[in-house]
CSV table of C-alpha atoms in Angstrom, one decimal:
chain,number,residue,atom,x,y,z
A,1,MET,CA,0.5,65.4,118.3
A,2,MET,CA,-0.9,65.5,114.4
A,3,VAL,CA,-4.7,66.6,114.7
A,4,ALA,CA,-7.0,63.5,114.4
A,5,ILE,CA,-7.7,62.8,111.1
A,6,ALA,CA,-12.1,62.6,110.6
A,7,LEU,CA,-12.8,63.2,107.3
A,8,SER,CA,-16.4,63.9,107.2
A,9,MET,CA,-18.8,63.4,104.6
A,10,THR,CA,-19.1,67.0,103.9
A,11,MET,CA,-15.9,67.4,102.9
A,12,VAL,CA,-14.2,67.2,99.0
A,13,LEU,CA,-15.8,64.6,97.0
A,14,GLY,CA,-17.5,63.3,100.7
A,15,THR,CA,-20.0,66.1,100.2
A,16,HIS,CA,-21.4,64.2,96.8
A,17,ALA,CA,-21.1,60.3,98.4
A,18,LEU,CA,-23.5,58.3,96.0
A,19,ALA,CA,-26.9,57.4,96.9
A,20,SER,CA,-27.5,54.2,98.4
A,21,GLU,CA,-30.3,53.3,96.1
A,22,PRO,CA,-30.1,55.8,92.7
A,23,GLU,CA,-32.9,55.1,90.8
A,24,ASN,CA,-30.3,55.3,88.1
A,25,LEU,CA,-26.9,54.1,89.0
A,26,ASP,CA,-25.1,55.3,85.9
A,27,ASP,CA,-26.9,58.8,86.1
A,28,SER,CA,-25.7,58.8,89.5
A,29,ILE,CA,-22.4,58.2,88.7
A,30,ARG,CA,-21.8,60.5,86.2
A,31,ALA,CA,-23.3,63.4,88.2
A,32,GLU,CA,-21.0,63.3,91.2
A,33,ILE,CA,-18.3,62.7,88.7
A,34,ASN,CA,-19.3,66.3,86.9
A,35,GLU,CA,-19.9,67.7,90.2
A,36,TYR,CA,-16.4,66.4,91.5
A,37,VAL,CA,-14.6,68.0,88.6
A,38,SER,CA,-16.1,71.4,88.4
A,39,GLU,CA,-15.4,71.6,92.5
A,40,GLN,CA,-12.1,70.1,92.4
A,41,TYR,CA,-10.7,71.9,88.7
A,42,SER,CA,-12.7,75.3,89.0
A,43,SER,CA,-10.6,77.0,86.7
A,44,LEU,CA,-10.3,74.5,83.7
A,45,SER,CA,-13.1,75.9,81.0
A,46,SER,CA,-16.4,73.8,80.8
A,47,VAL,CA,-15.3,72.1,77.8
A,48,GLU,CA,-11.9,70.7,79.4
A,49,GLN,CA,-14.3,69.8,82.4
A,50,GLY,CA,-16.7,68.1,80.4
A,51,GLU,CA,-13.7,66.2,78.8
A,52,MET,CA,-11.9,65.4,82.0
A,53,ALA,CA,-15.1,64.0,83.5
A,54,GLU,CA,-15.8,61.6,80.5
A,55,GLU,CA,-12.4,60.3,80.8
A,56,ILE,CA,-12.4,59.3,84.7
A,57,TYR,CA,-15.8,57.9,83.6
A,58,GLN,CA,-14.3,55.9,80.9
A,59,GLU,CA,-10.8,54.7,83.0
A,60,LYS,CA,-12.8,53.7,86.7
A,61,TYR,CA,-16.7,53.2,86.2
A,62,ALA,CA,-17.4,52.3,82.4
A,63,SER,CA,-16.8,48.9,81.9
A,64,VAL,CA,-15.2,46.4,84.4
A,65,ALA,CA,-12.2,45.6,81.7
A,66,SER,CA,-10.8,48.7,83.6
A,67,VAL,CA,-10.5,46.8,86.6
A,68,ASN,CA,-7.3,45.5,86.4
A,69,VAL,CA,-7.0,42.6,90.0
A,70,ASP,CA,-5.0,39.3,89.1
A,71,GLU,CA,-4.6,37.8,91.9
A,72,SER,CA,-2.9,35.3,90.1
A,73,VAL,CA,0.0,37.3,89.7
A,74,ALA,CA,0.2,39.0,93.1
A,75,GLU,CA,3.4,39.1,95.3
A,76,ASP,CA,3.5,37.7,98.6
A,77,PHE,CA,3.0,40.9,100.8
A,78,ALA,CA,5.5,42.8,102.9
A,79,ASP,CA,5.0,46.2,104.4
A,80,ILE,CA,8.9,46.7,104.8
A,81,ALA,CA,8.8,50.5,104.7
A,82,TYR,CA,6.7,50.1,107.9
A,83,GLN,CA,8.9,48.0,109.6
A,84,ASN,CA,11.8,50.5,109.0
A,85,MET,CA,10.1,53.2,110.1
A,86,MET,CA,9.3,51.4,113.4
A,87,GLU,CA,13.1,50.0,113.5
A,88,ARG,CA,14.3,53.5,113.3
A,89,GLU,CA,11.9,55.1,115.6
A,90,THR,CA,12.4,52.4,118.1
A,91,TYR,CA,15.9,53.2,117.8
A,92,ILE,CA,15.9,57.0,118.4
A,93,ALA,CA,13.6,56.5,121.4
A,94,GLU,CA,15.9,54.0,123.2
A,95,LEU,CA,19.2,56.0,122.1
A,96,ILE,CA,17.6,59.4,123.8
A,97,SER,CA,16.2,57.5,126.8
A,98,LEU,CA,20.3,56.0,127.5
A,99,TYR,CA,22.1,59.5,127.2
A,100,SER,CA,19.6,61.8,128.4
A,101,GLY,CA,18.2,59.4,131.5
A,102,THR,CA,14.8,60.7,130.8
A,103,GLU,CA,12.6,57.6,129.5
A,104,THR,CA,11.0,58.1,126.0
A,105,ASN,CA,9.2,56.6,123.4
A,106,THR,CA,8.3,56.6,119.7
A,107,THR,CA,5.0,58.9,120.6
A,108,GLU,CA,6.9,61.8,122.3
A,109,TRP,CA,8.5,62.8,119.1
A,110,GLU,CA,8.7,66.6,119.7
A,111,TYR,CA,10.7,66.1,122.8
A,112,ASN,CA,12.9,63.5,120.9
A,113,LEU,CA,13.2,65.8,118.2
A,114,ASN,CA,14.1,68.8,120.2
A,115,TYR,CA,16.7,66.7,122.0
A,116,LEU,CA,18.5,65.3,119.0
A,117,LYS,CA,18.5,69.1,117.5
A,118,THR,CA,19.9,70.2,120.9
A,119,HIS,CA,22.6,67.5,121.5
A,120,TYR,CA,23.5,66.9,117.5
A,121,ASN,CA,26.7,66.9,117.6
A,122,GLU,CA,27.6,65.5,120.9
A,123,ILE,CA,25.5,62.2,119.6
A,124,THR,CA,26.9,62.1,116.2
A,125,SER,CA,30.3,61.9,117.2
A,126,MET,CA,29.8,59.1,119.4
A,127,GLU,CA,31.1,55.8,116.9
A,128,GLU,CA,28.7,53.7,118.1
A,129,VAL,CA,25.5,56.1,117.3
A,130,ASN,CA,23.7,55.5,113.9
A,131,THR,CA,24.6,58.9,112.7
A,132,MET,CA,21.4,58.2,109.6
A,133,TYR,CA,18.9,57.3,111.3
A,134,VAL,CA,19.8,60.4,113.4
A,135,ASP,CA,19.5,62.7,110.4
A,136,ILE,CA,16.4,60.5,109.2
A,137,TYR,CA,14.6,61.8,112.1
A,138,ILE,CA,15.6,65.2,112.2
A,139,GLU,CA,14.6,65.8,108.8
A,140,ASP,CA,11.3,63.8,109.1
A,141,TYR,CA,10.1,65.3,111.6
A,142,ASP,CA,11.0,68.7,111.1
A,143,ILE,CA,8.6,68.4,108.5
A,144,VAL,CA,5.8,66.6,110.4
A,145,GLN,CA,6.2,70.2,113.4
A,146,ALA,CA,6.0,72.2,110.1
A,147,THR,CA,3.1,70.9,108.3
A,148,LYS,CA,0.9,69.5,111.6
A,149,ASP,CA,-1.6,72.4,111.0
A,150,MET,CA,-2.3,71.7,107.6
A,151,PRO,CA,-6.0,71.2,106.5
A,152,ILE,CA,-6.9,67.4,106.7
A,153,ALA,CA,-8.1,68.6,102.5
A,154,GLN,CA,-7.2,71.1,100.4
A,155,ILE,CA,-8.1,72.1,96.8
A,156,ASN,CA,-5.0,73.6,95.2
A,157,GLY,CA,-6.5,75.4,92.4
A,158,VAL,CA,-3.1,74.5,90.5
A,159,ARG,CA,-4.7,73.0,87.1
A,160,THR,CA,-5.8,76.1,85.1
A,161,ARG,CA,-5.4,74.0,81.5
A,162,ALA,CA,-5.4,70.7,80.3
A,163,SER,CA,-2.8,68.9,81.8
A,164,SER,CA,0.4,67.7,80.4
A,165,TYR,CA,0.3,64.9,83.3
A,166,SER,CA,0.0,61.8,81.7
A,167,THR,CA,-1.8,59.0,83.9
A,168,THR,CA,-1.1,56.5,81.1
A,169,ASP,CA,2.5,57.2,80.8
A,170,ALA,CA,3.1,57.0,84.8
A,171,VAL,CA,1.6,54.3,85.6
A,172,ALA,CA,3.0,52.4,82.9
A,173,TYR,CA,6.7,53.6,84.2
A,174,ALA,CA,5.2,52.1,87.6
A,175,GLU,CA,4.4,48.8,86.2
A,176,GLN,CA,7.7,48.6,84.2
A,177,HIS,CA,10.1,49.6,86.9
A,178,TYR,CA,8.2,48.2,90.2
A,179,ASN,CA,10.5,46.0,91.0
A,180,THR,CA,13.6,47.2,89.0
A,181,TYR,CA,15.6,50.2,89.5
A,182,ASN,CA,16.1,52.9,86.7
A,183,SER,CA,20.1,53.2,86.2
A,184,ALA,CA,19.5,56.9,85.2
A,185,TYR,CA,18.4,57.4,89.0
A,186,PRO,CA,20.4,56.3,92.2
A,187,ASP,CA,18.7,53.9,94.3
A,188,TRP,CA,18.3,55.1,98.0
A,189,THR,CA,17.2,51.9,99.3
A,190,SER,CA,19.9,51.6,101.5
A,191,TYR,CA,19.1,55.2,102.7
A,192,GLY,CA,15.9,54.4,104.4
A,193,GLY,CA,13.8,53.4,101.7
A,194,ASP,CA,13.5,54.1,97.6
A,195,CYS,CA,9.5,54.4,98.2
A,196,ALA,CA,9.8,58.3,97.6
A,197,ASN,CA,12.3,58.2,95.0
A,198,PHE,CA,10.3,55.6,92.9
A,199,ILE,CA,7.4,57.8,93.3
A,200,SER,CA,8.9,61.0,92.3
A,201,GLN,CA,10.3,58.9,89.1
A,202,CYS,CA,6.6,58.0,87.9
A,203,LEU,CA,5.3,61.3,88.3
A,204,TYR,CA,8.1,63.0,86.3
A,205,ALA,CA,7.6,60.2,83.6
A,206,GLY,CA,3.6,61.1,83.7
A,207,GLY,CA,4.7,65.0,82.7
A,208,LYS,CA,5.3,66.9,86.1
A,209,ASP,CA,7.8,69.2,85.9
A,210,MET,CA,10.9,69.5,88.4
A,211,LYS,CA,11.8,72.3,90.5
A,212,GLY,CA,14.5,74.1,91.3
A,213,THR,CA,18.1,74.0,90.8
A,214,PRO,CA,20.4,71.1,91.9
A,215,GLY,CA,24.0,71.3,93.2
A,216,THR,CA,23.4,72.7,96.6
A,217,SER,CA,22.4,71.6,100.2
A,218,GLU,CA,20.0,74.4,100.3
A,219,ALA,CA,18.3,73.9,97.1
A,220,ALA,CA,18.1,70.3,97.6
A,221,GLN,CA,16.9,71.1,101.4
A,222,ASN,CA,14.0,73.7,100.5
A,223,TRP,CA,10.3,72.0,100.4
A,224,ALA,CA,9.5,74.1,97.4
A,225,ASN,CA,12.1,72.1,95.2
A,226,TRP,CA,12.0,69.1,93.4
A,227,PHE,CA,14.6,67.7,91.5
A,228,SER,CA,16.7,64.7,91.0
A,229,THR,CA,19.8,64.6,88.7
A,230,GLY,CA,22.5,62.2,88.1
A,231,SER,CA,22.7,58.3,89.3
A,232,SER,CA,24.7,58.9,92.7
A,233,CYS,CA,23.0,59.1,96.0
A,234,ASN,CA,24.4,62.6,96.2
A,235,THR,CA,22.0,64.6,98.6
A,236,LYS,CA,23.4,68.1,96.8
A,237,ASN,CA,21.7,66.8,93.6
A,238,VAL,CA,18.4,65.2,94.5
A,239,SER,CA,16.1,67.2,96.7
A,240,SER,CA,14.7,65.7,99.8
A,241,THR,CA,10.7,66.0,98.5
A,242,TRP,CA,11.7,63.7,95.5
A,243,ARG,CA,13.4,61.2,97.9
A,244,GLY,CA,11.9,61.3,101.3
A,245,ALA,CA,8.4,60.5,102.5
A,246,ASN,CA,7.6,63.4,104.4
A,247,ALA,CA,9.1,66.1,102.2
A,248,PHE,CA,7.2,64.3,99.2
A,249,LYS,CA,4.1,64.6,101.4
A,250,SER,CA,4.7,68.3,102.1
A,251,TYR,CA,5.6,69.0,98.7
A,252,TRP,CA,2.4,67.9,97.0
A,253,GLN,CA,0.2,69.0,99.6
A,254,SER,CA,0.8,72.5,98.1
A,255,ASN,CA,1.6,71.3,94.8
A,256,ALA,CA,-1.4,68.7,93.6
A,257,SER,CA,-4.2,69.6,92.0
A,258,GLY,CA,-5.8,68.6,95.5
A,259,TYR,CA,-5.3,66.1,98.3
A,260,SER,CA,-7.8,64.6,100.5
A,261,THR,CA,-6.8,62.7,103.9
A,262,PHE,CA,-8.6,59.0,104.7
A,263,THR,CA,-9.0,56.8,108.1
A,264,THR,CA,-10.0,53.7,106.1
A,265,VAL,CA,-10.4,52.7,102.7
A,266,GLY,CA,-13.5,52.3,101.2
A,267,SER,CA,-16.3,54.4,99.3
A,268,GLU,CA,-15.0,57.8,100.2
A,269,SER,CA,-11.5,57.1,99.2
A,270,TYR,CA,-12.5,55.2,96.5
A,271,ASN,CA,-14.1,57.7,95.2
A,272,TYR,CA,-11.7,60.2,95.4
A,273,GLY,CA,-8.4,58.8,93.5
A,274,PHE,CA,-7.7,57.7,90.3
A,275,LYS,CA,-4.8,56.0,88.5
A,276,GLY,CA,-1.7,57.9,88.5
A,277,ASP,CA,-2.5,59.7,91.8
A,278,ALA,CA,0.2,59.2,94.6
A,279,ILE,CA,-0.5,58.2,98.1
A,280,SER,CA,1.2,58.8,101.6
A,281,LEU,CA,0.9,56.5,104.3
A,282,LEU,CA,0.8,57.9,107.9
A,283,SER,CA,2.1,56.8,111.1
A,284,SER,CA,-0.2,57.9,114.4
A,285,ASN,CA,2.5,60.8,114.8
A,286,GLY,CA,1.3,62.3,111.4
A,287,SER,CA,4.7,61.2,109.9
A,288,ALA,CA,4.7,59.9,106.3
A,289,TYR,CA,6.3,56.5,106.0
A,290,HIS,CA,5.6,54.9,102.9
A,291,THR,CA,4.8,56.3,99.2
A,292,LEU,CA,2.7,54.6,96.6
A,293,MET,CA,1.1,54.8,93.3
A,294,ILE,CA,-2.5,54.2,92.2
A,295,VAL,CA,-2.4,51.7,89.2
A,296,GLY,CA,-5.5,49.8,89.3
A,297,TYR,CA,-9.1,49.5,90.6
A,298,ASP,CA,-10.7,46.6,92.6
A,299,SER,CA,-14.2,48.1,92.2
A,300,ALA,CA,-15.9,45.2,94.0
A,301,ASN,CA,-14.3,46.0,97.0
A,302,LYS,CA,-13.8,50.0,96.9
A,303,ASP,CA,-10.2,49.4,96.9
A,304,PHE,CA,-6.9,50.5,95.0
A,305,ILE,CA,-4.1,48.7,93.6
A,306,VAL,CA,-1.2,50.2,94.1
A,307,ALA,CA,2.7,49.9,92.9
A,308,ALA,CA,5.4,50.8,94.9
A,309,HIS,CA,9.1,50.4,95.8
A,310,THR,CA,10.3,49.2,99.5
A,311,SER,CA,8.8,46.4,99.2
A,312,ASN,CA,8.3,46.3,95.6
A,313,THR,CA,4.9,45.5,93.8
A,314,LYS,CA,2.3,46.6,91.3
A,315,THR,CA,-0.3,44.0,92.8
A,316,ALA,CA,-0.9,45.3,96.4
A,317,HIS,CA,-4.2,46.4,97.2
A,318,LEU,CA,-4.3,49.8,99.3
A,319,SER,CA,-6.3,47.7,102.1
A,320,ASP,CA,-3.0,45.4,102.7
A,321,TYR,CA,-1.7,48.4,104.6
A,322,SER,CA,-2.8,49.3,107.8
A,323,PRO,CA,-1.5,53.1,108.3
A,324,ALA,CA,-2.1,54.1,112.2
A,325,GLY,CA,-2.8,57.6,111.2
A,326,GLY,CA,-4.7,57.3,107.5
A,327,PHE,CA,-3.5,57.8,104.2
A,328,ILE,CA,-3.2,60.9,101.9
A,329,ILE,CA,-4.2,60.7,98.3
A,330,PHE,CA,-2.9,63.4,96.1
A,331,ASN,CA,-4.8,64.2,92.6
A,332,MET,CA,-2.4,64.6,89.9
A,333,ARG,CA,-4.4,65.6,86.7
């Protein structure tokens, strides 16, 4: 099973948690931001670090105007992604229990994965079997198996100069398309959900570059690639890392500036995340089942406002979700 998530105060930004009663709160916040930037983006010049620190301060702390919480326009919240995931997981456990003669459950993912891969042809040849659920399960848990020993926090050091990623453009795209589907891209809702596809579009709109050449199954299943082309649901033209929540998580664990895993929403996660950052929600098995983007702040509650597809929102709080395995924030700047 997945290594238990226990992000301590000695990791990443948590090592610099704000003092409970600082003599000067503003000075303390600036000091924490400066230390965070120098640690997370050590390859930047001192001038660029200073510019980034000031950008972060102005965006997140300088004015209450930066906190965009509007309860009057909040949609009714429903965690459809979690419901979809549990429906697939329960189906697979019942399917294997029926055909193997051995009782299994949703927590026994390693046994379930091995059984599906070993008996794939005979299972998928049965007319009544939901082959899409089988394929999604195998794809998801192949990634869980390959990444289960990844550290719970990591600095990748991929940013070596001023980034071309615009959080403003990424957030603007999220807010424009949160309840619509851009016809330039395929809609993966009926194939397990559209959350990773939507957030990938947001990141691309913000300036993240695609990687890899579309057109083959090998390229699309290569976890080092990230691309989407065309408007049809052709799995050769859209990489698994673009459209699948688990593969998305795997890709950005290596390609984001850094990431960190948290068990609860609070001051530690609030200090770490910023507008334009992506979030993966994790099941108790360590499987990423939903993908979100931070689009605003609720400073009073140390919470984030997030946008997502499946279910569609731009006003949900991160605390509205209750991921049993915690969540990962990916620094995208």
